[in-house]
Amino acid sequence: MPGTVTVGLDGTDHSLAAADWAAAEATRRGARLRLVHAWLWRPLDVPVAADEEVQRRWATEVLREAAVRVAGDFPELPVTREILAAETVVALVAEAAAADLLVLGSRGHSTLVGYLLGSVGLQVLRQATAPVVLVRGTRDDEAGQPRDEVVVGVQDERESGPVLEFAFAAAAAQGAVLRAVRAWNIPPVLVWGGEAMRAADDAGGLEPLERKRLADAVRPWRERFPGVKVVEHVEMGGAGQVLLAGSGRARLLVVGRRAPGRHDLRKIGAVAHAALHHAPCPVAVVPHP
């Protein structure tokens, strides 16, 4: 399904905000927009019997409402819609794998919303093999704040390639400044070996060493996206705290998630959790090896 931005809808205001963001993103990418709602008729699973046709009409209306809303702002955008006859998590993970980008609604500042009060959103993030963006509505106290940056967290240079590629491409498409953020702390004595000490000495200290590591990670992507203005931000502190503190002007926050191996637990990670719960903007979670 090349050239497709897919948004999962559940009838909440947060999923409509996701549809708005996804439509704008599809327009920037020159892609089509796909609206989906996962629904299975299971009359024995609900305490109050509901007519199958009533539920089907409601699911259809969820998609129709989003399509009408999107068409008002983006009349030229190609839009398709589909009710997916599958379990929600299974359906959305499959959609993420097939599309360029999957977009879901999020409450933020508490827990992910939509589909079973957040459990589905979290499961999709843990299992998705492609980027997923979580979008929530703008709070009143955030209205009017300048949002002119794409902010990306950079920790391990060896694993940051897919995350930086996504962030640079987003900044280029949106005409935004890219802020690359790296947090650091004084390493424990037990892991502070001779090689690390020599690297710090050569760089002129721990903080200069961290600045060099960030610059090295960002350099190939600066060359690939020469039109993107980059701000490199290095700060001592916890990774989640530093990243959130640097996202005050973010229109998009990009974080990585280690893709699970065959025997690994499917975890989102502490930094991604912090971003999803507290970021003042949409959050893109990008799997990396």
CSV table of C-alpha atoms in Angstrom, one decimal:
chain,number,residue,atom,x,y,z
A,1,MET,CA,0.0,0.0,0.0
A,2,PRO,CA,2.6,2.6,-1.1
A,3,GLY,CA,1.9,6.3,-0.6
A,4,THR,CA,-0.7,5.8,2.2
A,5,VAL,CA,-1.2,7.4,5.6
A,6,THR,CA,-3.7,5.3,7.6
A,7,VAL,CA,-5.6,6.5,10.6
A,8,GLY,CA,-7.5,4.3,13.0
A,9,LEU,CA,-10.8,5.7,14.2
A,10,ASP,CA,-12.9,4.9,17.2
A,11,GLY,CA,-15.5,7.7,17.3
A,12,THR,CA,-13.7,9.8,19.9
A,13,ASP,CA,-12.7,13.5,19.5
A,14,HIS,CA,-9.1,12.3,19.8
A,15,SER,CA,-9.4,10.0,16.8
A,16,LEU,CA,-10.9,12.9,14.8
A,17,ALA,CA,-7.9,15.0,15.8
A,18,ALA,CA,-5.7,12.1,14.5
A,19,ALA,CA,-7.7,12.2,11.2
A,20,ASP,CA,-7.0,16.0,10.9
A,21,TRP,CA,-3.3,15.5,11.5
A,22,ALA,CA,-3.1,12.4,9.2
A,23,ALA,CA,-4.9,14.3,6.4
A,24,ALA,CA,-2.3,17.2,6.6
A,25,GLU,CA,0.5,14.7,6.7
A,26,ALA,CA,-0.8,12.8,3.7
A,27,THR,CA,-1.1,16.1,1.8
A,28,ARG,CA,2.5,17.0,2.6
A,29,ARG,CA,3.7,13.5,1.4
A,30,GLY,CA,1.5,13.5,-1.7
A,31,ALA,CA,0.0,10.3,-0.3
A,32,ARG,CA,-3.6,9.1,0.0
A,33,LEU,CA,-5.5,8.9,3.3
A,34,ARG,CA,-7.0,5.7,4.5
A,35,LEU,CA,-9.7,5.8,7.2
A,36,VAL,CA,-10.2,2.5,9.1
A,37,HIS,CA,-12.3,1.2,11.9
A,38,ALA,CA,-11.9,-2.3,13.3
A,39,TRP,CA,-15.2,-4.0,14.3
A,40,LEU,CA,-16.4,-7.6,14.8
A,41,TRP,CA,-20.0,-8.6,15.6
A,42,ARG,CA,-19.9,-10.6,18.8
A,43,PRO,CA,-23.3,-10.4,20.5
A,44,LEU,CA,-22.3,-12.7,23.4
A,45,ASP,CA,-19.4,-10.4,24.4
A,46,VAL,CA,-21.6,-7.5,25.5
A,47,PRO,CA,-23.8,-7.4,28.6
A,48,VAL,CA,-26.6,-5.6,26.7
A,49,ALA,CA,-27.7,-7.1,23.4
A,50,ALA,CA,-27.3,-4.7,20.5
A,51,ASP,CA,-28.6,-5.2,17.0
A,52,GLU,CA,-25.8,-6.1,14.5
A,53,GLU,CA,-27.1,-3.6,11.9
A,54,VAL,CA,-27.2,-0.8,14.5
A,55,GLN,CA,-23.6,-1.4,15.4
A,56,ARG,CA,-22.6,-1.6,11.7
A,57,ARG,CA,-24.3,1.7,11.0
A,58,TRP,CA,-22.5,3.3,13.9
A,59,ALA,CA,-19.1,2.1,12.6
A,60,THR,CA,-20.0,3.3,9.1
A,61,GLU,CA,-21.0,6.7,10.6
A,62,VAL,CA,-17.6,7.0,12.4
A,63,LEU,CA,-15.8,6.7,9.0
A,64,ARG,CA,-18.3,9.0,7.2
A,65,GLU,CA,-18.0,11.7,9.8
A,66,ALA,CA,-14.2,11.7,9.6
A,67,ALA,CA,-14.3,11.7,5.7
A,68,VAL,CA,-16.6,14.7,5.6
A,69,ARG,CA,-14.4,16.5,8.1
A,70,VAL,CA,-11.3,15.9,6.2
A,71,ALA,CA,-12.8,16.8,2.8
A,72,GLY,CA,-13.7,20.2,4.2
A,73,ASP,CA,-10.1,21.1,4.8
A,74,PHE,CA,-8.4,19.0,2.1
A,75,PRO,CA,-10.9,18.7,-0.8
A,76,GLU,CA,-8.2,17.3,-3.3
A,77,LEU,CA,-6.9,14.6,-1.0
A,78,PRO,CA,-7.7,11.0,-2.1
A,79,VAL,CA,-9.5,9.3,0.8
A,80,THR,CA,-10.7,5.7,1.2
A,81,ARG,CA,-12.5,4.2,4.2
A,82,GLU,CA,-13.0,0.6,5.3
A,83,ILE,CA,-14.5,-1.3,8.2
A,84,LEU,CA,-12.0,-4.0,9.1
A,85,ALA,CA,-13.6,-7.3,10.2
A,86,ALA,CA,-10.8,-8.3,12.6
A,87,GLU,CA,-9.6,-8.0,16.1
A,88,THR,CA,-8.6,-4.3,16.7
A,89,VAL,CA,-5.0,-4.9,17.6
A,90,VAL,CA,-4.4,-7.5,14.8
A,91,ALA,CA,-6.1,-5.2,12.3
A,92,LEU,CA,-4.1,-2.1,13.2
A,93,VAL,CA,-0.8,-3.9,13.4
A,94,ALA,CA,-1.4,-5.2,9.9
A,95,GLU,CA,-2.4,-1.7,8.7
A,96,ALA,CA,0.8,-0.3,10.2
A,97,ALA,CA,2.9,-2.8,8.2
A,98,ALA,CA,1.0,-2.1,5.0
A,99,ALA,CA,1.0,1.7,5.1
A,100,ASP,CA,3.7,4.3,5.2
A,101,LEU,CA,2.4,5.6,8.5
A,102,LEU,CA,-0.3,4.7,11.0
A,103,VAL,CA,-1.9,7.4,13.0
A,104,LEU,CA,-4.0,6.9,16.2
A,105,GLY,CA,-5.7,9.2,18.7
A,106,SER,CA,-4.2,9.8,22.2
A,107,ARG,CA,-5.4,11.6,25.3
A,108,GLY,CA,-1.9,12.5,26.5
A,109,HIS,CA,-1.1,13.6,30.0
A,110,SER,CA,-2.6,10.4,31.3
A,111,THR,CA,-3.1,7.2,29.2
A,112,LEU,CA,-3.6,6.5,25.5
A,113,VAL,CA,-7.3,6.6,24.6
A,114,GLY,CA,-9.5,4.8,22.1
A,115,TYR,CA,-10.1,1.2,21.7
A,116,LEU,CA,-10.6,-0.4,25.1
A,117,LEU,CA,-9.3,2.7,27.0
A,118,GLY,CA,-5.8,2.6,25.8
A,119,SER,CA,-4.9,-1.1,26.0
A,120,VAL,CA,-5.2,-1.5,22.3
A,121,GLY,CA,-3.1,1.6,21.5
A,122,LEU,CA,-0.3,0.3,23.7
A,123,GLN,CA,-0.4,-3.2,22.2
A,124,VAL,CA,-0.3,-1.7,18.7
A,125,LEU,CA,2.8,0.3,19.6
A,126,ARG,CA,4.5,-2.7,21.1
A,127,GLN,CA,3.9,-4.8,18.0
A,128,ALA,CA,4.1,-2.4,15.1
A,129,THR,CA,7.1,-2.8,12.8
A,130,ALA,CA,6.6,0.6,11.2
A,131,PRO,CA,6.3,4.2,12.6
A,132,VAL,CA,3.1,5.0,14.5
A,133,VAL,CA,2.0,8.6,15.4
A,134,LEU,CA,-0.1,9.3,18.4
A,135,VAL,CA,-2.2,12.5,18.2
A,136,ARG,CA,-4.3,14.3,20.7
A,137,GLY,CA,-6.4,17.5,20.6
A,138,THR,CA,-4.8,20.8,21.6
A,139,ARG,CA,-5.4,22.0,25.1
A,140,ASP,CA,-6.7,25.5,25.7
A,141,ASP,CA,-3.6,26.5,27.6
A,142,GLU,CA,-1.5,25.5,24.7
A,143,ALA,CA,-3.3,27.5,22.0
A,144,GLY,CA,-1.2,30.1,20.3
A,145,GLN,CA,2.1,28.7,21.3
A,146,PRO,CA,4.7,28.6,18.5
A,147,ARG,CA,5.2,25.1,17.0
A,148,ASP,CA,8.0,25.3,14.5
A,149,GLU,CA,10.3,22.4,15.4
A,150,VAL,CA,10.5,18.7,14.9
A,151,VAL,CA,12.2,17.3,18.0
A,152,VAL,CA,14.0,14.0,18.1
A,153,GLY,CA,15.7,12.1,20.9
A,154,VAL,CA,19.1,10.6,20.0
A,155,GLN,CA,20.8,8.2,22.4
A,156,ASP,CA,22.6,5.3,20.8
A,157,GLU,CA,24.3,6.3,17.6
A,158,ARG,CA,24.2,2.8,16.3
A,159,GLU,CA,20.5,2.5,16.6
A,160,SER,CA,19.4,6.0,15.7
A,161,GLY,CA,19.4,5.7,11.9
A,162,PRO,CA,15.7,5.0,11.3
A,163,VAL,CA,14.6,7.5,14.0
A,164,LEU,CA,16.8,10.3,12.6
A,165,GLU,CA,15.7,9.5,9.0
A,166,PHE,CA,12.0,9.8,10.0
A,167,ALA,CA,12.6,13.0,11.9
A,168,PHE,CA,14.7,14.7,9.2
A,169,ALA,CA,12.1,13.7,6.5
A,170,ALA,CA,9.3,15.1,8.7
A,171,ALA,CA,11.2,18.4,9.2
A,172,ALA,CA,11.9,18.7,5.5
A,173,ALA,CA,8.2,18.1,4.6
A,174,GLN,CA,6.9,20.5,7.2
A,175,GLY,CA,9.5,23.2,6.7
A,176,ALA,CA,10.4,22.9,10.3
A,177,VAL,CA,13.6,23.2,12.3
A,178,LEU,CA,15.0,19.9,13.6
A,179,ARG,CA,16.1,19.9,17.2
A,180,ALA,CA,18.2,16.8,18.0
A,181,VAL,CA,18.3,16.2,21.8
A,182,ARG,CA,20.8,14.0,23.6
A,183,ALA,CA,20.7,13.5,27.4
A,184,TRP,CA,23.7,12.3,29.4
A,185,ASN,CA,24.7,11.5,33.0
A,186,ILE,CA,28.0,10.8,34.7
A,187,PRO,CA,28.5,7.0,34.1
A,188,PRO,CA,28.9,4.6,36.9
A,189,VAL,CA,32.4,3.8,38.0
A,190,LEU,CA,32.0,0.1,37.1
A,191,VAL,CA,31.3,0.9,33.4
A,192,TRP,CA,33.8,3.7,33.2
A,193,GLY,CA,36.7,1.9,31.6
A,194,GLY,CA,40.0,3.1,30.1
A,195,GLU,CA,38.6,3.4,26.5
A,196,ALA,CA,35.8,5.6,27.7
A,197,MET,CA,38.2,7.8,29.8
A,198,ARG,CA,40.5,8.2,26.8
A,199,ALA,CA,37.6,9.3,24.6
A,200,ALA,CA,36.4,11.8,27.2
A,201,ASP,CA,40.0,13.2,27.5
A,202,ASP,CA,40.4,13.5,23.8
A,203,ALA,CA,37.1,15.4,23.5
A,204,GLY,CA,37.9,17.7,26.4
A,205,GLY,CA,35.5,16.3,29.0
A,206,LEU,CA,32.3,14.4,29.3
A,207,GLU,CA,29.9,17.0,27.9
A,208,PRO,CA,32.1,17.8,24.9
A,209,LEU,CA,32.2,14.0,24.3
A,210,GLU,CA,28.4,13.8,24.3
A,211,ARG,CA,28.2,16.8,21.9
A,212,LYS,CA,30.6,15.0,19.6
A,213,ARG,CA,28.5,11.8,19.8
A,214,LEU,CA,25.4,13.7,18.9
A,215,ALA,CA,27.1,15.5,16.0
A,216,ASP,CA,28.5,12.2,14.7
A,217,ALA,CA,25.0,10.7,14.7
A,218,VAL,CA,23.4,13.7,13.0
A,219,ARG,CA,26.1,14.4,10.4
A,220,PRO,CA,25.0,11.8,7.7
A,221,TRP,CA,21.4,13.1,7.9
A,222,ARG,CA,22.5,16.7,7.7
A,223,GLU,CA,24.2,15.8,4.4
A,224,ARG,CA,21.2,13.9,3.1
A,225,PHE,CA,18.8,16.8,4.0
A,226,PRO,CA,20.8,19.9,3.5
A,227,GLY,CA,17.8,22.2,3.5
A,228,VAL,CA,16.8,21.3,7.1
A,229,LYS,CA,18.1,23.7,9.8
A,230,VAL,CA,19.4,21.6,12.7
A,231,VAL,CA,19.8,22.6,16.4
A,232,GLU,CA,21.9,20.1,18.4
A,233,HIS,CA,20.8,20.1,22.1
A,234,VAL,CA,22.9,18.3,24.7
A,235,GLU,CA,21.9,18.4,28.4
A,236,MET,CA,22.7,16.5,31.6
A,237,GLY,CA,19.7,14.7,33.1
A,238,GLY,CA,17.3,11.9,32.6
A,239,ALA,CA,16.5,11.2,28.9
A,240,GLY,CA,12.7,11.6,29.2
A,241,GLN,CA,13.0,14.7,31.3
A,242,VAL,CA,15.5,16.4,29.0
A,243,LEU,CA,13.6,15.4,25.9
A,244,LEU,CA,10.3,16.8,27.2
A,245,ALA,CA,12.0,20.0,28.4
A,246,GLY,CA,13.3,20.6,24.9
A,247,SER,CA,9.9,20.0,23.2
A,248,GLY,CA,8.3,23.3,24.1
A,249,ARG,CA,8.2,24.4,20.4
A,250,ALA,CA,7.7,20.9,19.0
A,251,ARG,CA,5.0,20.3,16.4
A,252,LEU,CA,6.2,16.7,16.3
A,253,LEU,CA,8.2,14.7,18.8
A,254,VAL,CA,10.1,11.6,17.5
A,255,VAL,CA,11.3,8.8,19.7
A,256,GLY,CA,12.7,5.4,19.0
A,257,ARG,CA,11.5,2.0,20.3
A,258,ARG,CA,13.7,-1.0,20.1
A,259,ALA,CA,12.1,-3.6,17.9
A,260,PRO,CA,11.8,-6.9,19.9
A,261,GLY,CA,13.7,-10.0,18.9
A,262,ARG,CA,12.3,-13.5,18.9
A,263,HIS,CA,12.6,-13.9,22.6
A,264,ASP,CA,12.4,-10.3,23.8
A,265,LEU,CA,9.5,-8.8,25.7
A,266,ARG,CA,7.6,-6.2,23.8
A,267,LYS,CA,8.3,-3.0,25.6
A,268,ILE,CA,7.9,0.6,24.5
A,269,GLY,CA,10.6,2.0,26.8
A,270,ALA,CA,10.7,4.6,29.5
A,271,VAL,CA,11.5,7.5,27.2
A,272,ALA,CA,8.7,6.7,24.7
A,273,HIS,CA,6.3,6.2,27.7
A,274,ALA,CA,7.2,9.7,29.0
A,275,ALA,CA,6.7,11.3,25.6
A,276,LEU,CA,3.4,9.6,25.0
A,277,HIS,CA,2.0,10.6,28.4
A,278,HIS,CA,3.3,14.2,28.6
A,279,ALA,CA,4.4,15.6,25.3
A,280,PRO,CA,2.6,18.8,24.2
A,281,CYS,CA,2.4,17.6,20.5
A,282,PRO,CA,1.9,14.5,18.4
A,283,VAL,CA,4.4,11.8,19.1
A,284,ALA,CA,6.0,9.5,16.5
A,285,VAL,CA,7.3,6.1,17.8
A,286,VAL,CA,9.8,4.6,15.3
A,287,PRO,CA,11.0,1.0,15.7
A,288,HIS,CA,14.7,0.4,15.2
A,289,PRO,CA,16.8,-2.7,15.3
